[in-house]
Amino acid sequence: MGTVTPGSIPVHEGEGGKDIAQHTHPQRELDAGALFVLKSKGSWVHCGYHLTTSIVAPALLSLPYAFTFLGWAAGIFCLVIGALVTFYSYNLISLVLEHHAQLGRRHLRFRDMAHDILGPKWGRYFVGPIQFMVCYGAVIACTLLGGQCMKAIYLLSNPHGAIKLYEFVIIFGCFMLILAQFPSFHSLRHINLVSLVLCLAYSVCATAGSIYIGNSSKGPKKDYSINGDTESHIFGIFNAIAIIATTYGNGIIPEIQATVAPPVKGKMFKGLCVCYTIVAVTFFSVAVSGYWAFGNQSEGLILNNFLDDGKALVPKWFILMSNIFTILQLSAVGVVYLQPTNEVLERTFGDPSSKEFSFRNVVPRVVARSLSVIAATTLAAMLPFFADINSVIGAFGFMPLDFVLPVVFYHLTFKPSSKSPIFWLNASIGIFFSVLGVIAAVAAVRQIGLDAKNYRLFANV
């Protein structure tokens, strides 16, 4: 496992005058995945970059679409609750990680936490597979969305062009193939700083474009009613909640905290504050402006609303710029969510006793990561339905990882009194989002069933 056990490293002076034992393994005791991919060299600023890239991603461009199932009041309410609960939950995970680090057992991976706190079977058969599904699903979704943005740029200059969506997905996958070779999570810190700027840039573009169209006669007639019968309304609500959960989802908090150099105390909280400042600016501006401008006609990707039957509702250069910003950030997001997969591949095929850039380790690394990206690109090209993938990942993956397990870990680690407010707050969050996750999963699967008539492998949507 990637859990750091007590060693012989001296005690470091922690915050508040407390001594924090930051024990680390000798290198020979770490597996290749922890040693090469999850290097603990970063600062809280780097942590903020990683968190922002993993959360503030182009999935936020689907928030106006989620509002079409919820309406104004419920949409804004769910957005606020999602922000509060995820910030709280991620902080709980961070506190648990810090506590175990002080005891000399620093957890470097989500499944390590589950292994130590819940038992080995939970880490191996529940948390590990769910996290892999979430992260690899995010890579597939990023690759698909990157191809869709490339196609949107192509159609601006050639509305009747013959190049298919799957061809653009392959082009984006080739770009990902190069970025996937960055050796460690820590080595992405500068890319993720650029990613932070890019997410602000395309959010400004989405907001400004929506306001421009909403104030002009070019836009659609504003209609905020919720379409469909009662059954569709009910399932649509839970489908939208799954989309919002995916948008706030992370699923790699322990891996991000693993990149922080010891002592780790307090650094994750600072990084979360950086991240959620960006969240507040981007999520709410895009969701509110997009739904205000397009109402119940908001599409799964709000940038698609900037074109009406091939006719641009804003200047073409503006659409081009918005899509370029989105494409560039998608590549960073995809590479971040590749890290858990890279760690597993490195642990399986790497040799911790050899140097990181030795022939013995470089060749298996390049081959394994390349095959991983090729597989994700193939699946993205085969299944080009971004909004549906988004809701499925949220219901089955992000909901348990980001809303339920944090409170479970906290309770089992700190054992708060049943009379304390935090006990009942955490219990309420755990129970509510467990039930919500089950219902959202049913709603997501139902939506796929309804859309199945439009599904075709390698469809040019």
mmCIF file of N, CA, C and O in Angstrom, residues 337-404:
data_model
loop_
_atom_site.group_PDB
_atom_site.id
_atom_site.type_symbol
_atom_site.label_atom_id
_atom_site.label_comp_id
_atom_site.label_asym_id
_atom_site.label_seq_id
_atom_site.Cartn_x
_atom_site.Cartn_y
_atom_site.Cartn_z
ATOM 1 N N TYR A 337 -6.758 13.878 -14.005
ATOM 2 C CA TYR A 337 -7.538 12.686 -13.667
ATOM 3 C C TYR A 337 -6.908 11.399 -14.183
ATOM 4 O O TYR A 337 -7.373 10.304 -13.853
ATOM 5 N N LEU A 338 -5.852 11.507 -14.963
ATOM 6 C CA LEU A 338 -5.087 10.322 -15.353
ATOM 7 C C LEU A 338 -4.148 9.859 -14.240
ATOM 8 O O LEU A 338 -3.657 8.728 -14.274
ATOM 9 N N GLN A 339 -3.885 10.734 -13.266
ATOM 10 C CA GLN A 339 -2.857 10.418 -12.266
ATOM 11 C C GLN A 339 -3.145 9.151 -11.459
ATOM 12 O O GLN A 339 -2.228 8.356 -11.230
ATOM 13 N N PRO A 340 -4.382 8.920 -10.970
ATOM 14 C CA PRO A 340 -4.615 7.650 -10.273
ATOM 15 C C PRO A 340 -4.371 6.433 -11.163
ATOM 16 O O PRO A 340 -3.845 5.412 -10.705
ATOM 17 N N THR A 341 -4.751 6.545 -12.452
ATOM 18 C CA THR A 341 -4.473 5.452 -13.382
ATOM 19 C C THR A 341 -2.972 5.293 -13.580
ATOM 20 O O THR A 341 -2.444 4.169 -13.584
ATOM 21 N N ASN A 342 -2.269 6.422 -13.749
ATOM 22 C CA ASN A 342 -0.813 6.364 -13.910
ATOM 23 C C ASN A 342 -0.142 5.746 -12.692
ATOM 24 O O ASN A 342 0.822 4.982 -12.808
ATOM 25 N N GLU A 343 -0.663 6.069 -11.519
ATOM 26 C CA GLU A 343 -0.086 5.522 -10.285
ATOM 27 C C GLU A 343 -0.247 4.007 -10.243
ATOM 28 O O GLU A 343 0.681 3.281 -9.870
ATOM 29 N N VAL A 344 -1.419 3.508 -10.642
ATOM 30 C CA VAL A 344 -1.651 2.056 -10.672
ATOM 31 C C VAL A 344 -0.734 1.392 -11.692
ATOM 32 O O VAL A 344 -0.125 0.341 -11.432
ATOM 33 N N LEU A 345 -0.611 2.004 -12.871
ATOM 34 C CA LEU A 345 0.248 1.443 -13.906
ATOM 35 C C LEU A 345 1.702 1.429 -13.461
ATOM 36 O O LEU A 345 2.427 0.446 -13.685
ATOM 37 N N GLU A 346 2.134 2.522 -12.828
ATOM 38 C CA GLU A 346 3.519 2.608 -12.360
ATOM 39 C C GLU A 346 3.779 1.570 -11.274
ATOM 40 O O GLU A 346 4.834 0.938 -11.234
ATOM 41 N N ARG A 347 2.816 1.406 -10.378
ATOM 42 C CA ARG A 347 2.963 0.426 -9.296
ATOM 43 C C ARG A 347 3.046 -0.993 -9.861
ATOM 44 O O ARG A 347 3.758 -1.848 -9.321
ATOM 45 N N THR A 348 2.310 -1.229 -10.947
ATOM 46 C CA THR A 348 2.266 -2.564 -11.539
ATOM 47 C C THR A 348 3.508 -2.875 -12.363
ATOM 48 O O THR A 348 4.071 -3.971 -12.273
ATOM 49 N N PHE A 349 3.945 -1.913 -13.158
ATOM 50 C CA PHE A 349 5.012 -2.189 -14.120
ATOM 51 C C PHE A 349 6.353 -1.551 -13.764
ATOM 52 O O PHE A 349 7.375 -1.895 -14.343
ATOM 53 N N GLY A 350 6.351 -0.590 -12.829
ATOM 54 C CA GLY A 350 7.593 0.085 -12.473
ATOM 55 C C GLY A 350 8.417 -0.674 -11.457
ATOM 56 O O GLY A 350 7.922 -1.578 -10.761
ATOM 57 N N ASP A 351 9.684 -0.317 -11.358
ATOM 58 C CA ASP A 351 10.608 -0.934 -10.412
ATOM 59 C C ASP A 351 11.154 0.153 -9.494
ATOM 60 O O ASP A 351 11.969 0.983 -9.913
ATOM 61 N N PRO A 352 10.709 0.204 -8.224
ATOM 62 C CA PRO A 352 11.151 1.274 -7.317
ATOM 63 C C PRO A 352 12.638 1.213 -6.989
ATOM 64 O O PRO A 352 13.205 2.199 -6.524
ATOM 65 N N SER A 353 13.261 0.078 -7.232
ATOM 66 C CA SER A 353 14.698 -0.040 -6.941
ATOM 67 C C SER A 353 15.557 0.541 -8.057
ATOM 68 O O SER A 353 16.757 0.750 -7.879
ATOM 69 N N SER A 354 14.949 0.821 -9.220
ATOM 70 C CA SER A 354 15.667 1.461 -10.327
ATOM 71 C C SER A 354 15.338 2.947 -10.353
ATOM 72 O O SER A 354 14.333 3.385 -9.792
ATOM 73 N N LYS A 355 16.177 3.731 -11.025
ATOM 74 C CA LYS A 355 15.940 5.154 -11.111
ATOM 75 C C LYS A 355 14.674 5.448 -11.911
ATOM 76 O O LYS A 355 14.298 4.692 -12.806
ATOM 77 N N GLU A 356 14.031 6.578 -11.575
ATOM 78 C CA GLU A 356 12.757 6.928 -12.217
ATOM 79 C C GLU A 356 12.875 7.013 -13.731
ATOM 80 O O GLU A 356 11.981 6.573 -14.455
ATOM 81 N N PHE A 357 13.985 7.558 -14.226
ATOM 82 C CA PHE A 357 14.150 7.747 -15.663
ATOM 83 C C PHE A 357 15.121 6.751 -16.278
ATOM 84 O O PHE A 357 15.700 7.004 -17.336
ATOM 85 N N SER A 358 15.260 5.625 -15.615
ATOM 86 C CA SER A 358 16.063 4.548 -16.193
ATOM 87 C C SER A 358 15.288 3.884 -17.325
ATOM 88 O O SER A 358 14.063 3.988 -17.413
ATOM 89 N N PHE A 359 15.999 3.203 -18.193
ATOM 90 C CA PHE A 359 15.357 2.502 -19.317
ATOM 91 C C PHE A 359 14.311 1.522 -18.792
ATOM 92 O O PHE A 359 13.230 1.374 -19.376
ATOM 93 N N ARG A 360 14.634 0.873 -17.681
ATOM 94 C CA ARG A 360 13.721 -0.125 -17.088
ATOM 95 C C ARG A 360 12.366 0.474 -16.739
ATOM 96 O O ARG A 360 11.332 -0.204 -16.835
ATOM 97 N N ASN A 361 12.334 1.739 -16.324
ATOM 98 C CA ASN A 361 11.073 2.360 -15.922
ATOM 99 C C ASN A 361 10.438 3.223 -17.012
ATOM 100 O O ASN A 361 9.215 3.321 -17.078
ATOM 101 N N VAL A 362 11.255 3.841 -17.855
ATOM 102 C CA VAL A 362 10.704 4.749 -18.866
ATOM 103 C C VAL A 362 9.899 3.998 -19.916
ATOM 104 O O VAL A 362 8.791 4.415 -20.289
ATOM 105 N N VAL A 363 10.417 2.880 -20.405
ATOM 106 C CA VAL A 363 9.731 2.152 -21.479
ATOM 107 C C VAL A 363 8.364 1.628 -21.035
ATOM 108 O O VAL A 363 7.355 1.878 -21.705
ATOM 109 N N PRO A 364 8.263 0.909 -19.912
ATOM 110 C CA PRO A 364 6.922 0.482 -19.468
ATOM 111 C C PRO A 364 5.985 1.662 -19.192
ATOM 112 O O PRO A 364 4.783 1.572 -19.452
ATOM 113 N N ARG A 365 6.540 2.781 -18.678
ATOM 114 C CA ARG A 365 5.719 3.952 -18.384
ATOM 115 C C ARG A 365 5.101 4.512 -19.663
ATOM 116 O O ARG A 365 3.894 4.767 -19.728
ATOM 117 N N VAL A 366 5.912 4.705 -20.678
ATOM 118 C CA VAL A 366 5.426 5.281 -21.941
ATOM 119 C C VAL A 366 4.402 4.361 -22.596
ATOM 120 O O VAL A 366 3.339 4.805 -23.053
ATOM 121 N N VAL A 367 4.691 3.086 -22.625
ATOM 122 C CA VAL A 367 3.786 2.126 -23.273
ATOM 123 C C VAL A 367 2.461 2.042 -22.532
ATOM 124 O O VAL A 367 1.378 2.119 -23.136
ATOM 125 N N ALA A 368 2.509 1.883 -21.210
ATOM 126 C CA ALA A 368 1.282 1.718 -20.428
ATOM 127 C C ALA A 368 0.414 2.973 -20.474
ATOM 128 O O ALA A 368 -0.806 2.897 -20.668
ATOM 129 N N ARG A 369 1.024 4.149 -20.304
ATOM 130 C CA ARG A 369 0.239 5.386 -20.332
ATOM 131 C C ARG A 369 -0.343 5.643 -21.721
ATOM 132 O O ARG A 369 -1.466 6.143 -21.845
ATOM 133 N N SER A 370 0.406 5.322 -22.745
ATOM 134 C CA SER A 370 -0.091 5.517 -24.104
ATOM 135 C C SER A 370 -1.305 4.626 -24.373
ATOM 136 O O SER A 370 -2.307 5.073 -24.937
ATOM 137 N N LEU A 371 -1.223 3.366 -23.952
ATOM 138 C CA LEU A 371 -2.355 2.455 -24.140
ATOM 139 C C LEU A 371 -3.570 2.935 -23.351
ATOM 140 O O LEU A 371 -4.714 2.809 -23.815
ATOM 141 N N SER A 372 -3.344 3.496 -22.158
ATOM 142 C CA SER A 372 -4.440 4.014 -21.341
ATOM 143 C C SER A 372 -5.154 5.160 -22.047
ATOM 144 O O SER A 372 -6.393 5.209 -22.090
ATOM 145 N N VAL A 373 -4.397 6.093 -22.634
ATOM 146 C CA VAL A 373 -4.992 7.225 -23.341
ATOM 147 C C VAL A 373 -5.693 6.759 -24.615
ATOM 148 O O VAL A 373 -6.778 7.249 -24.955
ATOM 149 N N ILE A 374 -5.093 5.813 -25.314
ATOM 150 C CA ILE A 374 -5.711 5.288 -26.540
ATOM 151 C C ILE A 374 -7.053 4.644 -26.227
ATOM 152 O O ILE A 374 -8.038 4.830 -26.954
ATOM 153 N N ALA A 375 -7.128 3.904 -25.131
ATOM 154 C CA ALA A 375 -8.392 3.264 -24.742
ATOM 155 C C ALA A 375 -9.444 4.312 -24.399
ATOM 156 O O ALA A 375 -10.611 4.200 -24.812
ATOM 157 N N ALA A 376 -9.060 5.355 -23.658
ATOM 158 C CA ALA A 376 -9.999 6.420 -23.300
ATOM 159 C C ALA A 376 -10.488 7.152 -24.548
ATOM 160 O O ALA A 376 -11.675 7.488 -24.664
ATOM 161 N N THR A 377 -9.586 7.415 -25.484
ATOM 162 C CA THR A 377 -9.956 8.101 -26.728
ATOM 163 C C THR A 377 -10.926 7.261 -27.546
ATOM 164 O O THR A 377 -11.903 7.778 -28.109
ATOM 165 N N THR A 378 -10.685 5.964 -27.603
ATOM 166 C CA THR A 378 -11.580 5.064 -28.350
ATOM 167 C C THR A 378 -12.973 5.060 -27.746
ATOM 168 O O THR A 378 -13.982 5.152 -28.464
ATOM 169 N N LEU A 379 -13.065 4.979 -26.419
ATOM 170 C CA LEU A 379 -14.368 4.997 -25.758
ATOM 171 C C LEU A 379 -15.075 6.330 -25.956
ATOM 172 O O LEU A 379 -16.300 6.375 -26.161
ATOM 173 N N ALA A 380 -14.333 7.443 -25.921
ATOM 174 C CA ALA A 380 -14.928 8.765 -26.136
ATOM 175 C C ALA A 380 -15.490 8.886 -27.547
ATOM 176 O O ALA A 380 -16.572 9.451 -27.750
ATOM 177 N N ALA A 381 -14.777 8.364 -28.520
ATOM 178 C CA ALA A 381 -15.243 8.416 -29.902
ATOM 179 C C ALA A 381 -16.462 7.517 -30.116
ATOM 180 O O ALA A 381 -17.372 7.855 -30.897
ATOM 181 N N MET A 382 -16.511 6.402 -29.396
ATOM 182 C CA MET A 382 -17.633 5.462 -29.543
ATOM 183 C C MET A 382 -18.905 5.973 -28.890
ATOM 184 O O MET A 382 -20.010 5.712 -29.371
ATOM 185 N N LEU A 383 -18.782 6.703 -27.767
ATOM 186 C CA LEU A 383 -19.941 7.088 -26.950
ATOM 187 C C LEU A 383 -20.013 8.605 -26.792
ATOM 188 O O LEU A 383 -19.738 9.134 -25.710
ATOM 189 N N PRO A 384 -20.389 9.339 -27.841
ATOM 190 C CA PRO A 384 -20.305 10.808 -27.804
ATOM 191 C C PRO A 384 -21.524 11.490 -27.193
ATOM 192 O O PRO A 384 -22.199 12.292 -27.846
ATOM 193 N N PHE A 385 -21.815 11.194 -25.923
ATOM 194 C CA PHE A 385 -22.987 11.798 -25.278
ATOM 195 C C PHE A 385 -22.557 12.354 -23.926
ATOM 196 O O PHE A 385 -22.704 11.713 -22.879
ATOM 197 N N PHE A 386 -22.020 13.568 -23.942
ATOM 198 C CA PHE A 386 -21.345 14.145 -22.789
ATOM 199 C C PHE A 386 -22.261 14.321 -21.579
ATOM 200 O O PHE A 386 -21.916 13.974 -20.459
ATOM 201 N N ALA A 387 -23.454 14.882 -21.787
ATOM 202 C CA ALA A 387 -24.337 15.180 -20.653
ATOM 203 C C ALA A 387 -24.744 13.909 -19.908
ATOM 204 O O ALA A 387 -24.795 13.885 -18.681
ATOM 205 N N ASP A 388 -25.048 12.844 -20.655
ATOM 206 C CA ASP A 388 -25.452 11.591 -20.019
ATOM 207 C C ASP A 388 -24.299 10.951 -19.257
ATOM 208 O O ASP A 388 -24.470 10.426 -18.153
ATOM 209 N N ILE A 389 -23.106 10.995 -19.842
ATOM 210 C CA ILE A 389 -21.929 10.467 -19.157
ATOM 211 C C ILE A 389 -21.691 11.238 -17.865
ATOM 212 O O ILE A 389 -21.381 10.674 -16.811
ATOM 213 N N ASN A 390 -21.874 12.550 -17.939
ATOM 214 C CA ASN A 390 -21.696 13.426 -16.785
ATOM 215 C C ASN A 390 -22.572 12.996 -15.609
ATOM 216 O O ASN A 390 -22.119 12.882 -14.465
ATOM 217 N N SER A 391 -23.846 12.763 -15.871
ATOM 218 C CA SER A 391 -24.780 12.426 -14.797
ATOM 219 C C SER A 391 -24.524 11.029 -14.239
ATOM 220 O O SER A 391 -24.671 10.803 -13.036
ATOM 221 N N VAL A 392 -24.136 10.085 -15.083
ATOM 222 C CA VAL A 392 -23.845 8.723 -14.611
ATOM 223 C C VAL A 392 -22.635 8.723 -13.686
ATOM 224 O O VAL A 392 -22.639 8.103 -12.613
ATOM 225 N N ILE A 393 -21.570 9.433 -14.093
ATOM 226 C CA ILE A 393 -20.373 9.515 -13.255
ATOM 227 C C ILE A 393 -20.698 10.159 -11.912
ATOM 228 O O ILE A 393 -20.240 9.717 -10.854
ATOM 229 N N GLY A 394 -21.536 11.205 -11.943
ATOM 230 C CA GLY A 394 -21.903 11.882 -10.706
ATOM 231 C C GLY A 394 -22.662 10.983 -9.757
ATOM 232 O O GLY A 394 -22.396 10.950 -8.552
ATOM 233 N N ALA A 395 -23.630 10.244 -10.294
ATOM 234 C CA ALA A 395 -24.479 9.410 -9.447
ATOM 235 C C ALA A 395 -23.725 8.225 -8.857
ATOM 236 O O ALA A 395 -23.825 7.932 -7.663
ATOM 237 N N PHE A 396 -22.967 7.525 -9.690
ATOM 238 C CA PHE A 396 -22.314 6.297 -9.250
ATOM 239 C C PHE A 396 -20.960 6.528 -8.601
ATOM 240 O O PHE A 396 -20.491 5.682 -7.832
ATOM 241 N N GLY A 397 -20.310 7.658 -8.908
ATOM 242 C CA GLY A 397 -18.967 7.859 -8.426
ATOM 243 C C GLY A 397 -18.779 9.015 -7.477
ATOM 244 O O GLY A 397 -18.414 8.826 -6.315
ATOM 245 N N PHE A 398 -19.022 10.221 -7.957
ATOM 246 C CA PHE A 398 -18.736 11.394 -7.144
ATOM 247 C C PHE A 398 -19.627 11.479 -5.907
ATOM 248 O O PHE A 398 -19.198 11.975 -4.865
ATOM 249 N N MET A 399 -20.864 11.019 -6.007
ATOM 250 C CA MET A 399 -21.765 11.111 -4.857
ATOM 251 C C MET A 399 -21.222 10.323 -3.653
ATOM 252 O O MET A 399 -21.104 10.877 -2.558
ATOM 253 N N PRO A 400 -20.875 9.049 -3.803
ATOM 254 C CA PRO A 400 -20.325 8.344 -2.633
ATOM 255 C C PRO A 400 -18.937 8.836 -2.222
ATOM 256 O O PRO A 400 -18.654 8.959 -1.024
ATOM 257 N N LEU A 401 -18.066 9.131 -3.190
ATOM 258 C CA LEU A 401 -16.698 9.518 -2.851
ATOM 259 C C LEU A 401 -16.622 10.881 -2.177
ATOM 260 O O LEU A 401 -15.839 11.085 -1.244
ATOM 261 N N ASP A 402 -17.423 11.825 -2.651
ATOM 262 C CA ASP A 402 -17.272 13.212 -2.204
ATOM 263 C C ASP A 402 -18.304 13.668 -1.188
ATOM 264 O O ASP A 402 -18.099 14.682 -0.513
ATOM 265 N N PHE A 403 -19.414 12.948 -1.067
ATOM 266 C CA PHE A 403 -20.473 13.385 -0.156
ATOM 267 C C PHE A 403 -20.677 12.424 1.019
ATOM 268 O O PHE A 403 -21.088 12.848 2.093
ATOM 269 N N VAL A 404 -20.436 11.144 0.810
ATOM 270 C CA VAL A 404 -20.749 10.144 1.837
ATOM 271 C C VAL A 404 -19.502 9.676 2.589
ATOM 272 O O VAL A 404 -19.443 9.731 3.826
#
